Amino acid sequence: MIRKIRVVFYTAVGFSLLFFIRLFYLQVFAGAKYAHLAHFQSIRRIVWKAPRGRIFDQKGRVVADVKPSFSLSLIPRELDSLTERKLAEVVSWDKELINENRNAYSPIEILANLSQEKAIELEERLSGLRGVRLEVRPIRYYPYPFLFHALGSVNKITKEEWERDKTYEKRDFIGRQGIERWYEKILRGKDGFRLVEVDARGREIGDLPEVEEVEPVAGCDLYLSLDLDLLFLVDSLFAPYKRGACVALDPRNGRVLILYSKPYLDPNLFLFAFPPEVWERIKNNPGKPFFNRVTQAQFPPGSTFKPLVALAGLENGRLRSSSRFLPCNGGFKFGNRYFRCWTAHGSLGLIDAIAQSCNTYFYQVGLAIGLEEIIKMAEDFNFGKKTGIDLPGEEKGILPTPAYLDRKYRGRYPKGIVLNLAIGQGEIAVTPIQLALFYCAIAQKGKIYTPHLVDSIKFPCRVYHPTFLDSLSDFLPVIRDKDTIYTYLPEAREVRLSLENLRLIDSALQFVVERGTGRRAFLPEVKVCGKTGTAENPFGADHAWFVGYAPKENPTIVLCVLVENVGKGGVHAVPIASRIFRRYFHLEENGTVSPMAKGE
């Protein structure tokens, strides 16, 4: 019996000793190796990028789309010497990018926008290497570069932006300008993901059945008021010019039909890295292609401002349609200065003074009604304030209020300022969208609608950014075909003016086109009203303006054209406006390349 107990005892001791020896070996001699292996026998989170919402014009044509893009990414923490050696034989990439993130488990993109053929070739040559991923991601695509200033663009999120909002991934794109930036929160969508098990070589073994995958949610689709046909025409009409802008509004509701600024950039350029010399060329371009001239250019309005001065005089009773002043002999002497007119008009009444754009007449109107009355009228029409269009970076222009002039001239501003202001020169500066909005008010007899680009938002669900949508108080949600459609509700404010005075200005603007400086905009079929302007430029050639609307009886379009550094508005801006009016009212054949012909 004792002998049996000893056998069992020594056997147990023997097994225990073997167990501890093996344990000692695993912990001390092979611990690092097995820890490393265990580390890579792990779970990987695969992100499914949500496609960005698409953007359409008013006729449902896609103006900002999404397409698949192949890219090659590396997971730095999983790379080994074999992988790096093989990669070096196949592709070249910025190795610093990997070295700086050597411990990262997140994929880092090293090659983007690969063709399908190249992606297949890389798949064959790099298959089985640890830490290498060929991915297909949805990426933005802009078919029409001339929409750059309306749509904006997207590019990679910066480190600072990512640290401020970590709902983004480091590889994500974010809206920069235009609609892309203004509606970023609802365009970006919500990423999905799945968890997969990977082996020691980083190969995916399979999904984790106990964890449900999360489908990505595409961003909201936006439907704009822009008319792509008109924009094609505008782009062709601006071909001879280096710099300019054009905006068209529907005065009945504020819908933006045209928003065009030149020069512009191809927004597809920002989807991928480009050489530093390209960026230097863009940055040093004297035309400032990032500058949206419709909402940010601030120029004197020139003679397009005269109808506002006339309204100010009519409303305070110091001006009538029959009012006449000293005849125009080519200018007007005030103090020691001689203020010039562009020709000698003789004696004119108000309507002919507007139609012939007589500066001498308006110098005297300015003196008769005074600076404060003109400024008050300009403030009523929101000059000196942003219009509220749904685009970032809008400028408010410059309105030389008495307080502004007191600050600038320390309480002693020269009296000649009112003469310059009366013809839209000097201290005042407006944006094309502000000027268009003023003419909307004339066309609508005092009503002003906030300009807007987005007509409606198609929103599939409310799982993300509901607070942003709730902040869109100007949109009405409607359930349609299981989707929620947010439709813009135009709101108007009214400048209370005498209807008789507004009709008088209306008639004067008709005469501008029928027998005045805007004759090139005359259409036999449609009554067009408008005003030319030539803004003096101390740094070069003058800027050409035309602002007008049609048809006179029930205006459906207000158009503002600005061409920089070319001279007179009647020569350069009016012909452009005339062609746009003709196309808008279907009075000419489509002579430009249509969107459909571009391969839509």
mmCIF file of N, CA and C in Angstrom, residues 9 142 174 196 364 463 512 521 590 598:
data_model
loop_
_atom_site.group_PDB
_atom_site.id
_atom_site.type_symbol
_atom_site.label_atom_id
_atom_site.label_comp_id
_atom_site.label_asym_id
_atom_site.label_seq_id
_atom_site.Cartn_x
_atom_site.Cartn_y
_atom_site.Cartn_z
ATOM 1 N N PHE A 9 2.630 9.486 -5.740
ATOM 2 C CA PHE A 9 3.245 10.752 -5.326
ATOM 3 C C PHE A 9 4.323 11.201 -6.311
ATOM 4 N N TYR A 142 -17.408 65.584 -59.744
ATOM 5 C CA TYR A 142 -18.099 66.785 -60.225
ATOM 6 C C TYR A 142 -18.040 66.813 -61.757
ATOM 7 N N ILE A 174 -14.083 66.253 -46.345
ATOM 8 C CA ILE A 174 -14.995 67.195 -45.701
ATOM 9 C C ILE A 174 -15.269 68.341 -46.675
ATOM 10 N N VAL A 196 -14.253 41.688 -38.176
ATOM 11 C CA VAL A 196 -13.804 40.413 -38.739
ATOM 12 C C VAL A 196 -12.614 39.903 -37.938
ATOM 13 N N GLN A 364 -27.044 116.342 -59.102
ATOM 14 C CA GLN A 364 -27.938 117.360 -58.543
ATOM 15 C C GLN A 364 -29.057 116.739 -57.702
ATOM 16 N N VAL A 463 -31.398 59.331 -38.210
ATOM 17 C CA VAL A 463 -30.513 58.741 -37.213
ATOM 18 C C VAL A 463 -29.269 59.581 -36.974
ATOM 19 N N VAL A 512 -34.701 102.279 -70.442
ATOM 20 C CA VAL A 512 -33.257 102.034 -70.541
ATOM 21 C C VAL A 512 -32.986 101.017 -71.644
ATOM 22 N N ALA A 521 -30.133 94.791 -74.935
ATOM 23 C CA ALA A 521 -30.923 93.762 -74.239
ATOM 24 C C ALA A 521 -32.369 93.742 -74.719
ATOM 25 N N ASN A 590 -30.717 76.148 -78.836
ATOM 26 C CA ASN A 590 -29.611 75.843 -77.937
ATOM 27 C C ASN A 590 -28.334 75.708 -78.745
ATOM 28 N N LYS A 598 -22.648 66.084 -72.927
ATOM 29 C CA LYS A 598 -21.411 65.932 -72.175
ATOM 30 C C LYS A 598 -21.288 64.555 -71.549
#
